[in-house]
Amino acid sequence: MIKHTDHFHGSDLEKIERIYGIKKEDIVSFSANVNPLGVSPKLRSTLASHIDAITTYPDREYTSLRNCIAEYAGTEADHVIVGNGSTELISLFIQIKHPKKAVVIGPTYSEYEREISLGGGTTLYYPLKEENDFILDVEDFTSSLNESVDLVVICNPNNPTSSCINRQTMRRILDVCKRYDIFVMVDETYVEFANNMEEITAVSLTNYYNNIIILRGTSKFFAAPGLRLGYAITGNTDLIKLINTRKNPWTINSLAVIAGEIMFTDQEYIKETKELISSERDRIYEILKNHPDFKVYQPSGNFMLVKLLRSDITSQDLFDKAIRQGMMIRDCSTFPFLDNKYIRFCIMSREMNDKLLSCLLS
């Protein structure tokens, strides 16, 4: 395993605006991984009529919202914890578990390492290998675990590789971790975009394992990063009590509660999102898969990782080329185990996807 110390938290639109002279409002972000449909029309039309909700405190237990999430996710309401974005819940969980040594499957989101470090812990990365198309070798991974590890962190589907671990594999990991008294934190931020979501999500495993917590939010799939509504699912009742005890009351405002109840029941929007992402992801993958200048890895999320095969082009070159045409992609050179030959971009509308493909392939 390798210890990694560099951190990167994404491109800064204000900085890009200053350097390139492009108004941030004119930049289409292919790096944010947010649903291109934007806010649900049902949410947009309904939320305004509930503005009076801010005149009262929300229910401290968030009973109605938790019931709604439980129905949506396929779990028990008592297993659901809500928070001010999944980031708050990650922070609370790390503070409570206080891991001295954590293993993170990478390359992945840097916030996990940051929170572990703030708690005084050490993060080791287990690298997904390019020669395996960034698909986890579960036997090799589990053989690297031992009693010195307190926590395993898995983003599933993973960002930025868009690879995934199915439930059977997750069960194998949980069994080994149980043997060594290791807790497993699974970030399922992008699982709703996956075609085979039911084969990937580990929610049902929370009924049988008490060493797992699953994190989700509304920022990506429901295009609501500013809402700051996240939730966690775990069958560990002691952990639920500790998190709820440590969590500040009313961390979710009244409008966010109402918005959540609308979003999780908006079947038309959910269906439209899944159909758009699935069809465009497959179409783009097929185009790039057959191009000699690129290697594209089978994506499960609403984004894909691409390796540049030409020796005379770097990820910064393509970032620069795209941003000058008003499109921001992710230069992945700052992720651990990746270099300046990797880019990541998310699925947008067909029109914008075609524009980006034209830029990349020309």
XYZ file of C-alpha atoms in Angstrom, residues 15-346:
332
model
C -9.777 31.273 -11.019
C -10.589 29.952 -14.498
C -12.625 33.076 -15.178
C -9.653 35.219 -14.207
C -7.040 33.245 -16.164
C -8.985 32.583 -19.364
C -11.203 35.655 -19.424
C -14.337 33.515 -19.721
C -17.350 34.362 -17.568
C -18.066 31.495 -15.201
C -21.734 31.666 -16.233
C -20.643 30.759 -19.784
C -18.715 27.657 -18.721
C -20.410 24.267 -19.041
C -18.973 22.081 -16.294
C -18.269 18.536 -17.428
C -16.295 18.101 -14.200
C -19.055 18.564 -11.608
C -20.787 15.200 -12.270
C -24.206 16.783 -11.701
C -27.417 15.607 -13.400
C -27.695 17.607 -16.663
C -31.496 17.813 -16.339
C -31.061 20.267 -13.489
C -33.636 20.659 -10.754
C -36.790 18.590 -11.174
C -39.690 20.602 -12.682
C -41.936 19.175 -9.972
C -39.578 20.431 -7.279
C -39.226 23.827 -8.953
C -42.992 24.340 -9.182
C -43.848 22.962 -5.759
C -41.169 24.281 -3.420
C -42.072 27.956 -3.841
C -45.582 27.302 -2.566
C -44.134 25.948 0.694
C -42.118 29.054 1.592
C -44.089 29.456 4.846
C -42.337 26.317 6.131
C -39.396 28.500 7.194
C -41.568 30.104 9.871
C -41.414 26.927 11.974
C -38.699 24.541 13.107
C -38.519 21.210 11.287
C -39.213 17.999 13.171
C -36.065 17.211 15.187
C -36.382 13.531 14.288
C -37.087 14.228 10.586
C -39.539 11.328 10.740
C -41.409 12.008 7.497
C -38.197 12.610 5.544
C -36.530 9.472 6.907
C -39.606 7.425 6.013
C -39.469 8.841 2.498
C -35.757 8.045 2.140
C -36.277 4.541 3.542
C -38.975 3.838 0.976
C -36.770 5.201 -1.807
C -33.621 3.327 -0.759
C -35.261 0.074 0.298
C -34.428 0.074 3.998
C -35.931 0.750 7.428
C -36.509 4.326 8.577
C -34.697 3.510 11.834
C -31.580 2.763 9.778
C -31.548 6.223 8.156
C -29.593 9.216 9.446
C -29.996 12.584 7.711
C -27.413 15.346 7.586
C -26.332 18.621 6.055
C -24.937 16.912 2.980
C -23.074 13.609 3.038
C -19.930 15.598 3.926
C -21.307 16.345 7.397
C -22.085 12.670 7.926
C -18.610 11.604 6.752
C -17.108 14.053 9.240
C -19.318 12.883 12.123
C -18.637 9.235 11.385
C -14.852 9.778 11.269
C -14.964 11.780 14.506
C -16.842 8.980 16.260
C -14.853 6.057 14.879
C -11.585 8.002 15.131
C -9.600 5.558 12.985
C -5.845 5.450 13.548
C -5.222 3.722 10.240
C -7.601 3.749 7.290
C -7.314 2.067 3.912
C -8.897 3.926 1.009
C -9.360 2.293 -2.387
C -8.000 4.802 -4.878
C -7.670 6.885 -6.890
C -10.697 8.548 -5.352
C -12.283 11.606 -3.706
C -9.835 13.460 -1.447
C -12.310 14.409 1.304
C -12.005 10.987 2.975
C -8.282 11.431 3.583
C -8.790 14.997 4.761
C -11.315 14.010 7.430
C -9.190 11.078 8.605
C -6.155 13.351 8.830
C -8.076 15.983 10.833
C -8.840 13.248 13.351
C -5.151 12.396 13.650
C -5.358 9.213 11.601
C -3.201 7.892 8.788
C -4.547 7.043 5.332
C -3.073 4.358 3.125
C -4.263 3.932 -0.440
C -4.868 0.570 -2.029
C -4.396 1.237 -5.760
C -6.822 0.078 -8.412
C -4.605 -1.065 -11.267
C -4.822 0.304 -14.797
C -3.930 -3.089 -16.265
C -7.130 -4.406 -14.640
C -9.121 -1.460 -16.045
C -9.328 -0.110 -12.482
C -11.510 -3.042 -11.394
C -10.819 -4.212 -7.860
C -8.962 -7.500 -7.372
C -10.879 -8.451 -4.243
C -8.655 -11.370 -3.249
C -5.509 -9.252 -3.430
C -7.198 -6.399 -1.596
C -8.571 -8.484 1.274
C -5.228 -10.265 1.666
C -3.648 -6.867 2.393
C -5.917 -6.213 5.387
C -4.995 -6.993 8.990
C -5.731 -6.068 12.616
C -3.833 -2.769 12.349
C -6.510 -1.313 10.051
C -9.548 0.370 11.653
C -11.442 1.569 8.601
C -11.871 0.776 4.911
C -13.306 3.477 2.636
C -14.889 2.566 -0.701
C -16.508 4.920 -3.216
C -18.928 2.795 -5.264
C -19.163 3.545 -8.164
C -15.756 5.085 -7.751
C -14.793 8.637 -8.630
C -12.880 9.178 -10.950
C -12.586 5.671 -12.451
C -16.381 5.059 -12.690
C -15.681 1.394 -11.892
C -17.876 -0.451 -9.418
C -17.995 -3.334 -6.953
C -21.024 -5.612 -6.987
C -22.833 -6.682 -3.830
C -21.327 -10.164 -3.817
C -17.834 -8.651 -3.798
C -18.845 -6.189 -1.091
C -20.060 -9.088 1.039
C -16.648 -10.750 0.672
C -14.953 -7.532 1.815
C -17.302 -7.171 4.773
C -16.651 -10.759 5.872
C -12.889 -10.230 5.924
C -13.236 -6.839 7.625
C -15.495 -8.365 10.273
C -12.752 -10.877 11.061
C -10.286 -8.041 11.738
C -12.813 -5.707 13.431
C -12.623 -3.210 10.558
C -15.500 -0.860 9.804
C -16.396 -0.159 6.157
C -17.643 3.209 4.903
C -19.236 3.013 1.449
C -19.945 6.201 -0.502
C -22.795 5.521 -2.934
C -23.058 9.068 -4.279
C -23.185 7.838 -7.888
C -24.961 4.492 -7.528
C -28.317 5.805 -8.761
C -26.782 6.509 -12.179
C -25.703 2.883 -12.676
C -27.615 0.624 -15.054
C -27.191 -2.279 -12.642
C -27.824 -0.316 -9.465
C -29.628 -3.229 -7.821
C -26.519 -5.391 -8.241
C -24.218 -2.695 -6.851
C -25.902 -1.026 -3.887
C -25.019 -2.477 -0.497
C -28.114 -1.160 1.281
C -29.558 -4.655 1.836
C -26.290 -5.740 3.491
C -26.922 -3.303 6.353
C -29.554 -5.798 7.566
C -26.883 -8.467 8.111
C -23.622 -6.605 8.852
C -23.059 -4.115 11.656
C -19.659 -2.983 10.311
C -20.934 -0.966 7.350
C -22.309 2.531 6.814
C -23.529 3.770 3.422
C -23.498 7.440 2.446
C -25.615 9.140 -0.201
C -26.727 12.640 -1.077
C -28.865 14.732 -3.404
C -26.102 16.841 -4.958
C -25.366 14.717 -8.033
C -28.382 12.619 -9.032
C -30.956 15.253 -8.044
C -28.808 18.213 -9.195
C -29.125 19.943 -5.823
C -25.637 20.531 -4.365
C -26.782 23.781 -2.765
C -29.593 22.034 -0.884
C -27.058 20.283 1.382
C -29.190 17.211 2.007
C -27.434 13.922 2.612
C -28.212 10.672 4.350
C -26.539 7.591 5.744
C -27.817 4.035 6.119
C -26.538 1.557 8.702
C -27.912 -1.303 10.760
C -25.547 -0.504 13.634
C -27.925 0.939 16.229
C -25.112 2.008 18.578
C -23.499 4.017 15.773
C -26.839 5.627 14.882
C -27.313 6.746 18.489
C -23.780 8.167 18.658
C -24.138 10.104 15.404
C -27.535 11.499 16.375
C -26.150 12.473 19.775
C -23.175 14.296 18.257
C -25.112 15.858 15.387
C -26.383 19.406 15.873
C -30.191 19.672 15.959
C -31.967 20.981 12.870
C -28.985 20.678 10.545
C -31.491 20.342 7.697
C -33.761 23.328 7.166
C -37.519 23.116 6.616
C -37.361 23.754 2.864
C -34.710 21.077 2.378
C -36.962 18.607 4.189
C -39.862 19.396 1.866
C -37.565 19.311 -1.174
C -36.287 15.878 -0.171
C -39.782 14.483 0.200
C -40.638 15.762 -3.286
C -37.430 14.527 -4.968
C -37.424 10.998 -3.607
C -40.965 10.408 -4.854
C -40.561 12.085 -8.270
C -40.640 8.920 -10.365
C -40.910 10.747 -13.694
C -37.718 12.729 -13.057
C -35.873 9.659 -11.748
C -36.852 7.641 -14.826
C -35.925 10.434 -17.254
C -32.533 10.869 -15.589
C -31.684 7.184 -15.731
C -32.707 6.915 -19.396
C -30.694 9.980 -20.462
C -27.528 8.973 -18.624
C -27.725 5.350 -19.733
C -28.247 6.078 -23.440
C -25.656 8.868 -23.676
C -23.090 6.991 -21.601
C -23.371 3.951 -23.872
C -23.213 6.093 -27.011
C -20.117 8.044 -25.924
C -18.393 4.917 -24.656
C -18.821 3.189 -28.032
C -17.468 6.216 -29.904
C -14.344 6.514 -27.738
C -13.789 2.771 -27.391
C -13.052 2.527 -31.103
C -10.838 5.611 -31.326
C -7.064 5.007 -31.575
C -6.151 8.094 -29.512
C -8.053 7.076 -26.384
C -8.599 4.249 -23.957
C -11.930 4.507 -22.147
C -12.833 2.425 -19.116
C -16.275 0.845 -18.747
C -18.265 3.431 -16.756
C -20.924 2.774 -14.117
C -21.398 6.344 -12.883
C -22.544 9.394 -14.833
C -18.947 10.114 -15.859
C -16.083 8.303 -17.528
C -12.327 8.140 -17.189
C -10.309 8.337 -20.390
C -6.607 7.671 -20.961
C -4.821 9.661 -23.665
C -2.734 7.372 -25.847
C -0.985 9.967 -27.988
C 2.471 10.881 -26.688
C 2.164 14.523 -27.767
C -1.017 15.349 -25.810
C -1.469 15.721 -22.045
C -4.531 16.106 -19.845
C -3.656 19.784 -19.368
C -3.591 20.266 -23.138
C -7.120 18.905 -23.476
C -8.335 20.828 -20.447
C -7.005 24.016 -22.006
C -8.516 23.224 -25.401
C -11.934 22.472 -23.931
C -12.079 25.443 -21.556
C -11.338 27.839 -24.400
C -14.515 26.491 -26.009
C -16.471 27.023 -22.794
C -16.325 23.451 -21.491
C -14.576 22.363 -18.302
C -13.349 18.779 -18.054
C -11.326 17.275 -15.216
C -7.569 17.018 -15.551
C -6.947 13.887 -13.455
C -3.203 14.314 -13.021
C -3.675 15.299 -9.371
C -5.441 12.081 -8.376
C -3.212 9.483 -6.682
C -2.017 6.793 -9.134
C -3.054 8.818 -12.192
C -0.869 11.108 -14.266
C -1.130 13.689 -17.040
C -2.590 11.136 -19.449
C -6.017 10.927 -17.817
C -9.146 13.066 -18.089
C -12.638 12.672 -16.669
C -15.888 14.170 -17.878
C -19.530 13.655 -16.977
